[in-house]
Amino acid sequence: GEKVRGIQIIHQGYVGKFYKLSLILKEGKNRQIRKMLGKLGYDILNLKRTRENKLKLGNLSKGRYEFVEKSEII
């Protein structure tokens, strides 16, 4: 059913025996990447968000947070 904006693949290639993709998701719905790639026959072993809009997450570990200025996210 519902149509959403697509993804842009910016890097792809093998890392050892695994295939690694770097994607830019324009509009995300629940588990969109897993569903899209699953329909193409891929098993997703690991997903890592590196950026939210223009805010880069850097080395922020899972479950942690940092306070940011309003100017950093707008």
PDB file of N, CA and C in Angstrom:
ATOM      1  N   GLY A   1       0.434  -1.157   0.000  1.00  0.00           N
ATOM      2  CA  GLY A   1       0.000   0.000   0.000  1.00  0.00           C
ATOM      3  C   GLY A   1       0.509   1.358   0.000  1.00  0.00           C
ATOM      4  N   GLU A   2       1.008   1.791   1.111  1.00  0.00           N
ATOM      5  CA  GLU A   2       1.384   3.196   1.259  1.00  0.00           C
ATOM      6  C   GLU A   2       2.720   3.482   0.583  1.00  0.00           C
ATOM      7  N   LYS A   3       2.789   4.618  -0.135  1.00  0.00           N
ATOM      8  CA  LYS A   3       4.028   4.999  -0.807  1.00  0.00           C
ATOM      9  C   LYS A   3       4.827   5.949   0.071  1.00  0.00           C
ATOM     10  N   VAL A   4       6.142   5.742   0.091  1.00  0.00           N
ATOM     11  CA  VAL A   4       7.048   6.608   0.837  1.00  0.00           C
ATOM     12  C   VAL A   4       8.205   6.995  -0.067  1.00  0.00           C
ATOM     13  N   ARG A   5       8.913   8.046   0.316  1.00  0.00           N
ATOM     14  CA  ARG A   5      10.096   8.434  -0.447  1.00  0.00           C
ATOM     15  C   ARG A   5      11.150   7.346  -0.302  1.00  0.00           C
ATOM     16  N   GLY A   6      11.972   7.174  -1.310  1.00  0.00           N
ATOM     17  CA  GLY A   6      12.915   6.063  -1.366  1.00  0.00           C
ATOM     18  C   GLY A   6      14.198   6.269  -0.596  1.00  0.00           C
ATOM     19  N   ILE A   7      15.160   5.432  -0.928  1.00  0.00           N
ATOM     20  CA  ILE A   7      16.478   5.492  -0.311  1.00  0.00           C
ATOM     21  C   ILE A   7      17.515   5.774  -1.396  1.00  0.00           C
ATOM     22  N   GLN A   8      18.653   6.271  -0.950  1.00  0.00           N
ATOM     23  CA  GLN A   8      19.784   6.490  -1.847  1.00  0.00           C
ATOM     24  C   GLN A   8      20.933   5.642  -1.324  1.00  0.00           C
ATOM     25  N   ILE A   9      21.492   4.794  -2.167  1.00  0.00           N
ATOM     26  CA  ILE A   9      22.639   3.968  -1.780  1.00  0.00           C
ATOM     27  C   ILE A   9      23.892   4.770  -2.078  1.00  0.00           C
ATOM     28  N   ILE A  10      24.706   5.032  -1.033  1.00  0.00           N
ATOM     29  CA  ILE A  10      25.897   5.853  -1.235  1.00  0.00           C
ATOM     30  C   ILE A  10      27.184   5.042  -1.209  1.00  0.00           C
ATOM     31  N   HIS A  11      27.134   3.818  -0.694  1.00  0.00           N
ATOM     32  CA  HIS A  11      28.325   2.973  -0.675  1.00  0.00           C
ATOM     33  C   HIS A  11      27.867   1.526  -0.556  1.00  0.00           C
ATOM     34  N   GLN A  12      28.534   0.657  -1.282  1.00  0.00           N
ATOM     35  CA  GLN A  12      28.233  -0.763  -1.187  1.00  0.00           C
ATOM     36  C   GLN A  12      29.476  -1.571  -1.481  1.00  0.00           C
ATOM     37  N   GLY A  13      29.565  -2.728  -0.864  1.00  0.00           N
ATOM     38  CA  GLY A  13      30.686  -3.607  -1.123  1.00  0.00           C
ATOM     39  C   GLY A  13      30.820  -4.662  -0.045  1.00  0.00           C
ATOM     40  N   TYR A  14      31.709  -5.607  -0.282  1.00  0.00           N
ATOM     41  CA  TYR A  14      31.925  -6.694   0.666  1.00  0.00           C
ATOM     42  C   TYR A  14      32.904  -6.270   1.757  1.00  0.00           C
ATOM     43  N   VAL A  15      32.592  -6.684   2.971  1.00  0.00           N
ATOM     44  CA  VAL A  15      33.502  -6.568   4.115  1.00  0.00           C
ATOM     45  C   VAL A  15      33.636  -7.992   4.638  1.00  0.00           C
ATOM     46  N   GLY A  16      34.726  -8.654   4.270  1.00  0.00           N
ATOM     47  CA  GLY A  16      34.856 -10.075   4.577  1.00  0.00           C
ATOM     48  C   GLY A  16      33.826 -10.851   3.784  1.00  0.00           C
ATOM     49  N   LYS A  17      33.039 -11.687   4.465  1.00  0.00           N
ATOM     50  CA  LYS A  17      32.005 -12.455   3.773  1.00  0.00           C
ATOM     51  C   LYS A  17      30.650 -11.766   3.772  1.00  0.00           C
ATOM     52  N   PHE A  18      30.569 -10.577   4.354  1.00  0.00           N
ATOM     53  CA  PHE A  18      29.310  -9.840   4.437  1.00  0.00           C
ATOM     54  C   PHE A  18      29.272  -8.705   3.427  1.00  0.00           C
ATOM     55  N   TYR A  19      28.071  -8.361   2.989  1.00  0.00           N
ATOM     56  CA  TYR A  19      27.864  -7.257   2.066  1.00  0.00           C
ATOM     57  C   TYR A  19      27.403  -6.058   2.870  1.00  0.00           C
ATOM     58  N   LYS A  20      28.067  -4.922   2.716  1.00  0.00           N
ATOM     59  CA  LYS A  20      27.772  -3.730   3.511  1.00  0.00           C
ATOM     60  C   LYS A  20      27.197  -2.640   2.610  1.00  0.00           C
ATOM     61  N   LEU A  21      26.097  -2.023   3.068  1.00  0.00           N
ATOM     62  CA  LEU A  21      25.461  -0.911   2.367  1.00  0.00           C
ATOM     63  C   LEU A  21      25.441   0.306   3.275  1.00  0.00           C
ATOM     64  N   SER A  22      25.671   1.469   2.704  1.00  0.00           N
ATOM     65  CA  SER A  22      25.439   2.736   3.389  1.00  0.00           C
ATOM     66  C   SER A  22      24.307   3.422   2.644  1.00  0.00           C
ATOM     67  N   LEU A  23      23.263   3.781   3.366  1.00  0.00           N
ATOM     68  CA  LEU A  23      22.051   4.300   2.751  1.00  0.00           C
ATOM     69  C   LEU A  23      21.674   5.649   3.335  1.00  0.00           C
ATOM     70  N   ILE A  24      20.978   6.437   2.534  1.00  0.00           N
ATOM     71  CA  ILE A  24      20.329   7.641   3.023  1.00  0.00           C
ATOM     72  C   ILE A  24      18.839   7.409   2.853  1.00  0.00           C
ATOM     73  N   LEU A  25      18.129   7.408   3.954  1.00  0.00           N
ATOM     74  CA  LEU A  25      16.690   7.195   3.951  1.00  0.00           C
ATOM     75  C   LEU A  25      16.012   8.548   4.043  1.00  0.00           C
ATOM     76  N   LYS A  26      15.219   8.890   3.040  1.00  0.00           N
ATOM     77  CA  LYS A  26      14.582  10.209   2.970  1.00  0.00           C
ATOM     78  C   LYS A  26      13.388  10.312   3.913  1.00  0.00           C
ATOM     79  N   GLU A  27      12.626   9.246   4.031  1.00  0.00           N
ATOM     80  CA  GLU A  27      11.442   9.227   4.883  1.00  0.00           C
ATOM     81  C   GLU A  27      11.313   7.820   5.432  1.00  0.00           C
ATOM     82  N   GLY A  28      11.317   7.669   6.728  1.00  0.00           N
ATOM     83  CA  GLY A  28      11.307   6.340   7.307  1.00  0.00           C
ATOM     84  C   GLY A  28       9.970   5.940   7.902  1.00  0.00           C
ATOM     85  N   LYS A  29       9.570   4.750   7.605  1.00  0.00           N
ATOM     86  CA  LYS A  29       8.406   4.134   8.227  1.00  0.00           C
ATOM     87  C   LYS A  29       8.921   2.967   9.071  1.00  0.00           C
ATOM     88  N   ASN A  30       8.042   2.358   9.820  1.00  0.00           N
ATOM     89  CA  ASN A  30       8.421   1.273  10.718  1.00  0.00           C
ATOM     90  C   ASN A  30       9.140   0.137   9.974  1.00  0.00           C
ATOM     91  N   ARG A  31      10.391  -0.086  10.326  1.00  0.00           N
ATOM     92  CA  ARG A  31      11.214  -1.171   9.767  1.00  0.00           C
ATOM     93  C   ARG A  31      11.318  -1.132   8.242  1.00  0.00           C
ATOM     94  N   GLN A  32      11.302   0.060   7.676  1.00  0.00           N
ATOM     95  CA  GLN A  32      11.290   0.207   6.221  1.00  0.00           C
ATOM     96  C   GLN A  32      12.499  -0.434   5.557  1.00  0.00           C
ATOM     97  N   ILE A  33      13.694  -0.209   6.075  1.00  0.00           N
ATOM     98  CA  ILE A  33      14.900  -0.769   5.454  1.00  0.00           C
ATOM     99  C   ILE A  33      14.865  -2.289   5.506  1.00  0.00           C
ATOM    100  N   ARG A  34      14.518  -2.844   6.664  1.00  0.00           N
ATOM    101  CA  ARG A  34      14.441  -4.302   6.783  1.00  0.00           C
ATOM    102  C   ARG A  34      13.423  -4.889   5.799  1.00  0.00           C
ATOM    103  N   LYS A  35      12.272  -4.242   5.674  1.00  0.00           N
ATOM    104  CA  LYS A  35      11.232  -4.752   4.776  1.00  0.00           C
ATOM    105  C   LYS A  35      11.656  -4.646   3.314  1.00  0.00           C
ATOM    106  N   MET A  36      12.223  -3.499   2.922  1.00  0.00           N
ATOM    107  CA  MET A  36      12.615  -3.302   1.522  1.00  0.00           C
ATOM    108  C   MET A  36      13.703  -4.281   1.111  1.00  0.00           C
ATOM    109  N   LEU A  37      14.739  -4.400   1.920  1.00  0.00           N
ATOM    110  CA  LEU A  37      15.840  -5.290   1.570  1.00  0.00           C
ATOM    111  C   LEU A  37      15.454  -6.759   1.732  1.00  0.00           C
ATOM    112  N   GLY A  38      14.553  -7.043   2.677  1.00  0.00           N
ATOM    113  CA  GLY A  38      14.059  -8.408   2.840  1.00  0.00           C
ATOM    114  C   GLY A  38      13.341  -8.896   1.599  1.00  0.00           C
ATOM    115  N   LYS A  39      12.577  -8.016   0.944  1.00  0.00           N
ATOM    116  CA  LYS A  39      11.870  -8.389  -0.292  1.00  0.00           C
ATOM    117  C   LYS A  39      12.843  -8.664  -1.431  1.00  0.00           C
ATOM    118  N   LEU A  40      14.060  -8.122  -1.314  1.00  0.00           N
ATOM    119  CA  LEU A  40      15.086  -8.388  -2.324  1.00  0.00           C
ATOM    120  C   LEU A  40      15.925  -9.617  -1.983  1.00  0.00           C
ATOM    121  N   GLY A  41      15.603 -10.281  -0.861  1.00  0.00           N
ATOM    122  CA  GLY A  41      16.288 -11.512  -0.491  1.00  0.00           C
ATOM    123  C   GLY A  41      17.447 -11.345   0.464  1.00  0.00           C
ATOM    124  N   TYR A  42      17.627 -10.164   1.035  1.00  0.00           N
ATOM    125  CA  TYR A  42      18.730  -9.931   1.969  1.00  0.00           C
ATOM    126  C   TYR A  42      18.281 -10.187   3.404  1.00  0.00           C
ATOM    127  N   ASP A  43      19.169 -10.756   4.215  1.00  0.00           N
ATOM    128  CA  ASP A  43      18.967 -10.870   5.654  1.00  0.00           C
ATOM    129  C   ASP A  43      19.741  -9.736   6.306  1.00  0.00           C
ATOM    130  N   ILE A  44      19.081  -8.925   7.106  1.00  0.00           N
ATOM    131  CA  ILE A  44      19.722  -7.785   7.763  1.00  0.00           C
ATOM    132  C   ILE A  44      20.266  -8.247   9.108  1.00  0.00           C
ATOM    133  N   LEU A  45      21.573  -8.193   9.272  1.00  0.00           N
ATOM    134  CA  LEU A  45      22.194  -8.612  10.523  1.00  0.00           C
ATOM    135  C   LEU A  45      22.393  -7.451  11.482  1.00  0.00           C
ATOM    136  N   ASN A  46      22.604  -6.249  10.945  1.00  0.00           N
ATOM    137  CA  ASN A  46      22.922  -5.114  11.792  1.00  0.00           C
ATOM    138  C   ASN A  46      22.523  -3.832  11.080  1.00  0.00           C
ATOM    139  N   LEU A  47      21.848  -2.944  11.795  1.00  0.00           N
ATOM    140  CA  LEU A  47      21.546  -1.603  11.296  1.00  0.00           C
ATOM    141  C   LEU A  47      22.106  -0.599  12.286  1.00  0.00           C
ATOM    142  N   LYS A  48      22.701   0.456  11.785  1.00  0.00           N
ATOM    143  CA  LYS A  48      23.243   1.486  12.654  1.00  0.00           C
ATOM    144  C   LYS A  48      22.866   2.852  12.100  1.00  0.00           C
ATOM    145  N   ARG A  49      22.163   3.631  12.907  1.00  0.00           N
ATOM    146  CA  ARG A  49      21.818   5.002  12.523  1.00  0.00           C
ATOM    147  C   ARG A  49      23.031   5.880  12.826  1.00  0.00           C
ATOM    148  N   THR A  50      23.441   6.685  11.856  1.00  0.00           N
ATOM    149  CA  THR A  50      24.599   7.561  12.058  1.00  0.00           C
ATOM    150  C   THR A  50      24.226   9.029  12.075  1.00  0.00           C
ATOM    151  N   ARG A  51      23.007   9.334  11.617  1.00  0.00           N
ATOM    152  CA  ARG A  51      22.604  10.732  11.530  1.00  0.00           C
ATOM    153  C   ARG A  51      21.085  10.827  11.614  1.00  0.00           C
ATOM    154  N   GLU A  52      20.604  11.885  12.229  1.00  0.00           N
ATOM    155  CA  GLU A  52      19.171  12.199  12.270  1.00  0.00           C
ATOM    156  C   GLU A  52      19.042  13.619  11.755  1.00  0.00           C
ATOM    157  N   ASN A  53      18.448  13.781  10.567  1.00  0.00           N
ATOM    158  CA  ASN A  53      18.449  15.053   9.851  1.00  0.00           C
ATOM    159  C   ASN A  53      19.892  15.518   9.696  1.00  0.00           C
ATOM    160  N   LYS A  54      20.249  16.704  10.188  1.00  0.00           N
ATOM    161  CA  LYS A  54      21.640  17.132  10.035  1.00  0.00           C
ATOM    162  C   LYS A  54      22.464  16.904  11.299  1.00  0.00           C
ATOM    163  N   LEU A  55      21.885  16.257  12.299  1.00  0.00           N
ATOM    164  CA  LEU A  55      22.588  15.979  13.552  1.00  0.00           C
ATOM    165  C   LEU A  55      23.307  14.634  13.447  1.00  0.00           C
ATOM    166  N   LYS A  56      24.640  14.655  13.429  1.00  0.00           N
ATOM    167  CA  LYS A  56      25.423  13.429  13.362  1.00  0.00           C
ATOM    168  C   LYS A  56      25.569  12.846  14.759  1.00  0.00           C
ATOM    169  N   LEU A  57      25.386  11.526  14.871  1.00  0.00           N
ATOM    170  CA  LEU A  57      25.412  10.875  16.171  1.00  0.00           C
ATOM    171  C   LEU A  57      26.818  10.534  16.649  1.00  0.00           C
ATOM    172  N   GLY A  58      27.770  10.470  15.740  1.00  0.00           N
ATOM    173  CA  GLY A  58      29.160  10.201  16.119  1.00  0.00           C
ATOM    174  C   GLY A  58      29.309   8.893  16.876  1.00  0.00           C
ATOM    175  N   ASN A  59      29.997   8.930  18.011  1.00  0.00           N
ATOM    176  CA  ASN A  59      30.260   7.727  18.807  1.00  0.00           C
ATOM    177  C   ASN A  59      29.280   7.557  19.960  1.00  0.00           C
ATOM    178  N   LEU A  60      28.133   8.163  19.877  1.00  0.00           N
ATOM    179  CA  LEU A  60      27.129   8.058  20.927  1.00  0.00           C
ATOM    180  C   LEU A  60      26.673   6.606  21.038  1.00  0.00           C
ATOM    181  N   SER A  61      26.875   6.000  22.200  1.00  0.00           N
ATOM    182  CA  SER A  61      26.558   4.580  22.356  1.00  0.00           C
ATOM    183  C   SER A  61      25.065   4.369  22.593  1.00  0.00           C
ATOM    184  N   LYS A  62      24.635   3.146  22.410  1.00  0.00           N
ATOM    185  CA  LYS A  62      23.228   2.766  22.524  1.00  0.00           C
ATOM    186  C   LYS A  62      22.697   3.120  23.913  1.00  0.00           C
ATOM    187  N   GLY A  63      21.533   3.775  23.941  1.00  0.00           N
ATOM    188  CA  GLY A  63      20.901   4.123  25.201  1.00  0.00           C
ATOM    189  C   GLY A  63      21.405   5.409  25.848  1.00  0.00           C
ATOM    190  N   ARG A  64      22.405   6.046  25.253  1.00  0.00           N
ATOM    191  CA  ARG A  64      22.976   7.279  25.802  1.00  0.00           C
ATOM    192  C   ARG A  64      22.395   8.479  25.074  1.00  0.00           C
ATOM    193  N   TYR A  65      22.544   9.649  25.660  1.00  0.00           N
ATOM    194  CA  TYR A  65      22.071  10.871  25.033  1.00  0.00           C
ATOM    195  C   TYR A  65      22.991  12.025  25.380  1.00  0.00           C
ATOM    196  N   GLU A  66      22.900  13.064  24.601  1.00  0.00           N
ATOM    197  CA  GLU A  66      23.622  14.309  24.848  1.00  0.00           C
ATOM    198  C   GLU A  66      22.664  15.454  24.605  1.00  0.00           C
ATOM    199  N   PHE A  67      22.820  16.522  25.360  1.00  0.00           N
ATOM    200  CA  PHE A  67      22.026  17.718  25.117  1.00  0.00           C
ATOM    201  C   PHE A  67      22.635  18.468  23.931  1.00  0.00           C
ATOM    202  N   VAL A  68      21.770  19.002  23.074  1.00  0.00           N
ATOM    203  CA  VAL A  68      22.231  19.744  21.901  1.00  0.00           C
ATOM    204  C   VAL A  68      21.548  21.106  21.875  1.00  0.00           C
ATOM    205  N   GLU A  69      22.186  22.027  21.192  1.00  0.00           N
ATOM    206  CA  GLU A  69      21.606  23.360  21.005  1.00  0.00           C
ATOM    207  C   GLU A  69      20.564  23.296  19.891  1.00  0.00           C
ATOM    208  N   LYS A  70      19.573  24.150  19.974  1.00  0.00           N
ATOM    209  CA  LYS A  70      18.533  24.198  18.955  1.00  0.00           C
ATOM    210  C   LYS A  70      19.119  24.430  17.565  1.00  0.00           C
ATOM    211  N   SER A  71      20.167  25.224  17.483  1.00  0.00           N
ATOM    212  CA  SER A  71      20.800  25.520  16.195  1.00  0.00           C
ATOM    213  C   SER A  71      21.441  24.293  15.562  1.00  0.00           C
ATOM    214  N   GLU A  72      21.749  23.264  16.339  1.00  0.00           N
ATOM    215  CA  GLU A  72      22.354  22.043  15.804  1.00  0.00           C
ATOM    216  C   GLU A  72      21.349  21.135  15.110  1.00  0.00           C
ATOM    217  N   ILE A  73      20.067  21.317  15.379  1.00  0.00           N
ATOM    218  CA  ILE A  73      19.073  20.420  14.807  1.00  0.00           C
ATOM    219  C   ILE A  73      18.129  21.089  13.827  1.00  0.00           C
ATOM    220  N   ILE A  74      18.222  22.400  13.701  1.00  0.00           N
ATOM    221  CA  ILE A  74      17.327  23.112  12.762  1.00  0.00           C
ATOM    222  C   ILE A  74      18.112  23.595  11.568  1.00  0.00           C
TER     223      ILE A  74
END
